[in-house]
Amino acid sequence: MLKKLILVTVIIGAFLAGALKVSSSHDTAHDILPKVIYSQGNETL
């Protein structure tokens, strides 16, 4: 359980880092990040 939680956190962190690198403005980053977290959360559930 704990290992899976850590793995999910690492995956989300990688997505967030990628989203931040891809997006040039902070506005788009704030729009993308919550969607990424939400979609990842739904997949794990």
PDB file of C-alpha atoms in Angstrom:
ATOM      1  CA  MET A   1       0.000   0.000   0.000  1.00  0.00           C
ATOM      2  CA  LEU A   2       2.709   2.454   1.052  1.00  0.00           C
ATOM      3  CA  LYS A   3       4.948   1.451  -1.867  1.00  0.00           C
ATOM      4  CA  LYS A   4       2.090   2.026  -4.307  1.00  0.00           C
ATOM      5  CA  LEU A   5       1.425   5.443  -2.779  1.00  0.00           C
ATOM      6  CA  ILE A   6       5.084   6.396  -3.164  1.00  0.00           C
ATOM      7  CA  LEU A   7       5.086   5.162  -6.764  1.00  0.00           C
ATOM      8  CA  VAL A   8       1.992   7.220  -7.583  1.00  0.00           C
ATOM      9  CA  THR A   9       3.595  10.276  -5.976  1.00  0.00           C
ATOM     10  CA  VAL A  10       6.723   9.826  -8.103  1.00  0.00           C
ATOM     11  CA  ILE A  11       4.634   9.433 -11.271  1.00  0.00           C
ATOM     12  CA  ILE A  12       2.586  12.539 -10.473  1.00  0.00           C
ATOM     13  CA  GLY A  13       5.796  14.439  -9.723  1.00  0.00           C
ATOM     14  CA  ALA A  14       7.178  13.447 -13.120  1.00  0.00           C
ATOM     15  CA  PHE A  15       3.976  14.625 -14.833  1.00  0.00           C
ATOM     16  CA  LEU A  16       4.089  17.925 -12.954  1.00  0.00           C
ATOM     17  CA  ALA A  17       7.729  18.493 -13.886  1.00  0.00           C
ATOM     18  CA  GLY A  18       6.933  17.729 -17.533  1.00  0.00           C
ATOM     19  CA  ALA A  19       3.918  20.040 -17.507  1.00  0.00           C
ATOM     20  CA  LEU A  20       5.985  22.858 -16.009  1.00  0.00           C
ATOM     21  CA  LYS A  21       8.713  22.414 -18.636  1.00  0.00           C
ATOM     22  CA  VAL A  22       6.233  22.282 -21.526  1.00  0.00           C
ATOM     23  CA  SER A  23       4.100  25.232 -20.460  1.00  0.00           C
ATOM     24  CA  SER A  24       5.739  28.597 -21.045  1.00  0.00           C
ATOM     25  CA  SER A  25       3.389  30.654 -18.863  1.00  0.00           C
ATOM     26  CA  HIS A  26       2.307  30.177 -15.245  1.00  0.00           C
ATOM     27  CA  ASP A  27      -1.371  30.513 -16.201  1.00  0.00           C
ATOM     28  CA  THR A  28      -1.326  27.418 -18.415  1.00  0.00           C
ATOM     29  CA  ALA A  29       0.669  25.548 -15.771  1.00  0.00           C
ATOM     30  CA  HIS A  30      -1.983  26.270 -13.130  1.00  0.00           C
ATOM     31  CA  ASP A  31      -4.647  25.029 -15.559  1.00  0.00           C
ATOM     32  CA  ILE A  32      -2.774  21.832 -16.428  1.00  0.00           C
ATOM     33  CA  LEU A  33      -1.477  20.721 -13.028  1.00  0.00           C
ATOM     34  CA  PRO A  34      -4.849  20.262 -11.265  1.00  0.00           C
ATOM     35  CA  LYS A  35      -6.169  18.330 -14.287  1.00  0.00           C
ATOM     36  CA  VAL A  36      -3.137  16.031 -14.261  1.00  0.00           C
ATOM     37  CA  ILE A  37      -3.479  15.400 -10.518  1.00  0.00           C
ATOM     38  CA  TYR A  38      -7.230  14.804 -10.849  1.00  0.00           C
ATOM     39  CA  SER A  39      -6.882  12.379 -13.774  1.00  0.00           C
ATOM     40  CA  GLN A  40      -4.066  10.454 -12.042  1.00  0.00           C
ATOM     41  CA  GLY A  41      -6.143  10.244  -8.865  1.00  0.00           C
ATOM     42  CA  ASN A  42      -9.086   8.782 -10.758  1.00  0.00           C
ATOM     43  CA  GLU A  43      -6.904   6.188 -12.479  1.00  0.00           C
ATOM     44  CA  THR A  44      -5.476   4.929  -9.176  1.00  0.00           C
ATOM     45  CA  LEU A  45      -8.951   4.686  -7.648  1.00  0.00           C
TER      46      LEU A  45
END
